[in-house]
Amino acid sequence: MFNSGLRGFGAGLIAASGILAVVHFFGSDNIDSEAKAESSEEITYEEVNEYLENEGLVAVDQAKLDQLEGKQNTDDKNSSEEPKEEEPEEAPVIKTTVVISKGTSTGQVTDYLESQKIIKSSDELLKYLRANNMENKVRFGNYEVNSTMTLAEIAKVITSP
């Protein structure tokens, strides 16, 4: 019973594959020819203009578009230059003494500098130290740093003997 059922299932698969193959190879020509017939219709200039008018759109050639964009860019530049009368106040300079003792990790030092608002991100200074092979060269001692110093300047100070 099991063998005959399996043979029947196999025969069904073969028959289904044959039907699909016939439809695929002989039926697809009709579909392709219909699609080609529909795509071969040409759209006229009047139809395009009518569509644009119905949608409230305007067609512009490339030269006119470039001219309009150029004018808009100059208008933007003029309008952005006018309100620059007020200049932002400069942030106060923050000064601190960093005390690095033996056993203090570089991460602890950078976290302290971030907490004191000397640097914006401890990760940035840590990445800078790693990129320049200075992470293991941080020396213990007392160092004066301020918020106007660059990462390179801070790195140079805390790695100096």
Tab-separated table of C-alpha atoms in Angstrom:
chain	number	residue	atom	x	y	z
A	1	MET	CA	0.000	0.000	0.000
A	2	PHE	CA	2.777	2.395	0.903
A	3	ASN	CA	4.667	1.806	-2.365
A	4	SER	CA	1.611	2.387	-4.531
A	5	GLY	CA	0.807	5.604	-2.666
A	6	LEU	CA	4.353	6.830	-3.120
A	7	ARG	CA	4.214	5.965	-6.831
A	8	GLY	CA	0.958	7.869	-7.174
A	9	PHE	CA	2.440	10.907	-5.463
A	10	GLY	CA	5.485	10.788	-7.766
A	11	ALA	CA	3.261	10.475	-10.833
A	12	GLY	CA	1.291	13.531	-9.658
A	13	LEU	CA	4.482	15.559	-9.318
A	14	ILE	CA	5.577	14.571	-12.807
A	15	ALA	CA	2.188	15.468	-14.285
A	16	ALA	CA	2.121	18.832	-12.467
A	17	SER	CA	5.646	19.627	-13.660
A	18	GLY	CA	4.662	18.801	-17.216
A	19	ILE	CA	1.604	21.069	-17.077
A	20	LEU	CA	3.651	23.942	-15.633
A	21	ALA	CA	6.309	23.490	-18.314
A	22	VAL	CA	3.714	23.607	-21.104
A	23	VAL	CA	2.122	26.758	-19.672
A	24	HIS	CA	5.508	28.386	-19.154
A	25	PHE	CA	6.919	27.720	-22.593
A	26	PHE	CA	3.769	28.077	-24.687
A	27	GLY	CA	1.606	30.433	-22.652
A	28	SER	CA	4.172	33.139	-21.922
A	29	ASP	CA	4.301	34.336	-25.539
A	30	ASN	CA	0.752	35.608	-25.322
A	31	ILE	CA	1.445	37.517	-22.124
A	32	ASP	CA	4.642	39.069	-23.522
A	33	SER	CA	2.921	40.146	-26.729
A	34	GLU	CA	0.108	41.814	-24.761
A	35	ALA	CA	2.621	43.682	-22.580
A	36	LYS	CA	4.551	44.795	-25.657
A	37	ALA	CA	1.351	46.063	-27.283
A	38	GLU	CA	0.460	48.097	-24.206
A	39	SER	CA	3.951	49.542	-23.831
A	40	SER	CA	4.196	50.519	-27.499
A	41	GLU	CA	1.559	53.231	-27.127
A	42	GLU	CA	3.186	56.641	-27.386
A	43	ILE	CA	2.266	59.430	-25.041
A	44	THR	CA	1.689	62.717	-26.798
A	45	TYR	CA	2.857	66.152	-25.745
A	46	GLU	CA	-0.752	67.235	-25.252
A	47	GLU	CA	-1.450	64.318	-22.906
A	48	VAL	CA	1.543	65.241	-20.772
A	49	ASN	CA	0.481	68.896	-20.574
A	50	GLU	CA	-3.098	67.927	-19.747
A	51	TYR	CA	-1.887	65.661	-16.927
A	52	LEU	CA	0.373	68.389	-15.534
A	53	GLU	CA	-2.449	70.952	-15.600
A	54	ASN	CA	-4.817	68.551	-13.842
A	55	GLU	CA	-2.228	67.915	-11.120
A	56	GLY	CA	-1.270	71.589	-10.771
A	57	LEU	CA	2.297	70.967	-11.914
A	58	VAL	CA	4.554	72.833	-14.327
A	59	ALA	CA	7.193	71.434	-16.688
A	60	VAL	CA	10.480	73.350	-16.855
A	61	ASP	CA	13.528	72.709	-19.027
A	62	GLN	CA	16.946	72.135	-17.439
A	63	ALA	CA	18.301	75.628	-18.174
A	64	LYS	CA	15.331	77.291	-16.473
A	65	LEU	CA	15.613	74.917	-13.512
A	66	ASP	CA	19.299	75.748	-13.080
A	67	GLN	CA	18.499	79.442	-13.266
A	68	LEU	CA	15.759	79.134	-10.638
A	69	GLU	CA	17.950	77.075	-8.321
A	70	GLY	CA	20.803	79.558	-8.695
A	71	LYS	CA	18.501	82.438	-7.809
A	72	GLN	CA	17.150	80.548	-4.812
A	73	ASN	CA	20.674	79.778	-3.582
A	74	THR	CA	21.691	83.447	-3.778
A	75	ASP	CA	18.497	84.435	-1.946
A	76	ASP	CA	19.316	81.893	0.772
A	77	LYS	CA	22.853	83.282	1.107
A	78	ASN	CA	21.586	86.865	1.423
A	79	SER	CA	18.956	85.960	3.996
A	80	SER	CA	21.385	83.895	6.056
A	81	GLU	CA	23.949	86.705	6.226
A	82	GLU	CA	21.604	89.324	7.690
A	83	PRO	CA	20.761	87.898	11.138
A	84	LYS	CA	24.396	87.419	12.156
A	85	GLU	CA	24.430	90.518	14.325
A	86	GLU	CA	24.286	88.606	17.606
A	87	GLU	CA	27.320	86.500	18.344
A	88	PRO	CA	27.073	83.707	20.895
A	89	GLU	CA	28.853	84.282	24.177
A	90	GLU	CA	32.082	82.390	24.606
A	91	ALA	CA	32.027	79.582	27.128
A	92	PRO	CA	34.111	80.246	30.210
A	93	VAL	CA	37.509	78.575	30.372
A	94	ILE	CA	37.506	75.790	32.921
A	95	LYS	CA	40.831	75.015	34.595
A	96	THR	CA	41.585	72.019	36.773
A	97	THR	CA	44.464	70.019	38.183
A	98	VAL	CA	44.479	66.348	37.253
A	99	VAL	CA	46.056	64.154	39.906
A	100	ILE	CA	47.143	60.835	38.434
A	101	SER	CA	48.400	58.359	40.991
A	102	LYS	CA	50.033	54.988	40.443
A	103	GLY	CA	47.484	52.389	39.380
A	104	THR	CA	45.054	54.910	37.855
A	105	SER	CA	43.808	53.670	34.509
A	106	THR	CA	43.715	55.804	31.391
A	107	GLY	CA	39.920	55.360	31.292
A	108	GLN	CA	39.627	56.806	34.803
A	109	VAL	CA	41.700	59.829	33.773
A	110	THR	CA	39.598	60.492	30.667
A	111	ASP	CA	36.356	60.032	32.636
A	112	TYR	CA	37.569	62.566	35.209
A	113	LEU	CA	38.413	65.095	32.485
A	114	GLU	CA	34.939	64.643	31.015
A	115	SER	CA	33.253	65.060	34.412
A	116	GLN	CA	35.195	68.307	34.947
A	117	LYS	CA	34.016	69.587	31.499
A	118	ILE	CA	37.590	69.780	30.206
A	119	ILE	CA	36.753	67.479	27.273
A	120	LYS	CA	33.420	66.705	25.618
A	121	SER	CA	33.868	62.936	25.473
A	122	SER	CA	36.204	60.652	27.356
A	123	ASP	CA	35.891	58.144	24.495
A	124	GLU	CA	37.361	60.657	22.032
A	125	LEU	CA	40.459	61.243	24.153
A	126	LEU	CA	40.829	57.519	24.785
A	127	LYS	CA	40.586	56.807	21.049
A	128	TYR	CA	43.152	59.542	20.378
A	129	LEU	CA	45.563	58.062	22.918
A	130	ARG	CA	45.116	54.569	21.461
A	131	ALA	CA	45.507	55.748	17.873
A	132	ASN	CA	48.771	57.479	18.730
A	133	ASN	CA	50.121	54.658	20.923
A	134	MET	CA	50.030	56.916	23.987
A	135	GLU	CA	47.558	54.988	26.150
A	136	ASN	CA	50.284	53.215	28.106
A	137	LYS	CA	52.446	56.342	28.346
A	138	VAL	CA	50.219	58.263	30.787
A	139	ARG	CA	52.434	59.270	33.729
A	140	PHE	CA	51.453	59.748	37.347
A	141	GLY	CA	51.687	63.249	38.751
A	142	ASN	CA	49.777	66.549	38.922
A	143	TYR	CA	48.885	68.250	35.638
A	144	GLU	CA	47.228	71.596	34.923
A	145	VAL	CA	44.703	71.418	32.055
A	146	ASN	CA	41.915	73.651	30.801
A	147	SER	CA	38.880	73.397	28.524
A	148	THR	CA	40.490	75.312	25.654
A	149	MET	CA	43.181	72.682	25.152
A	150	THR	CA	42.917	70.270	22.222
A	151	LEU	CA	43.022	66.511	22.651
A	152	ALA	CA	46.590	66.512	21.361
A	153	GLU	CA	47.640	69.128	23.910
A	154	ILE	CA	46.002	67.262	26.787
A	155	ALA	CA	47.572	63.992	25.642
A	156	LYS	CA	50.983	65.641	25.471
A	157	VAL	CA	50.615	67.064	28.994
A	158	ILE	CA	49.538	63.829	30.696
A	159	THR	CA	52.120	61.693	28.902
A	160	SER	CA	55.061	63.974	29.591
A	161	PRO	CA	57.546	62.695	32.191
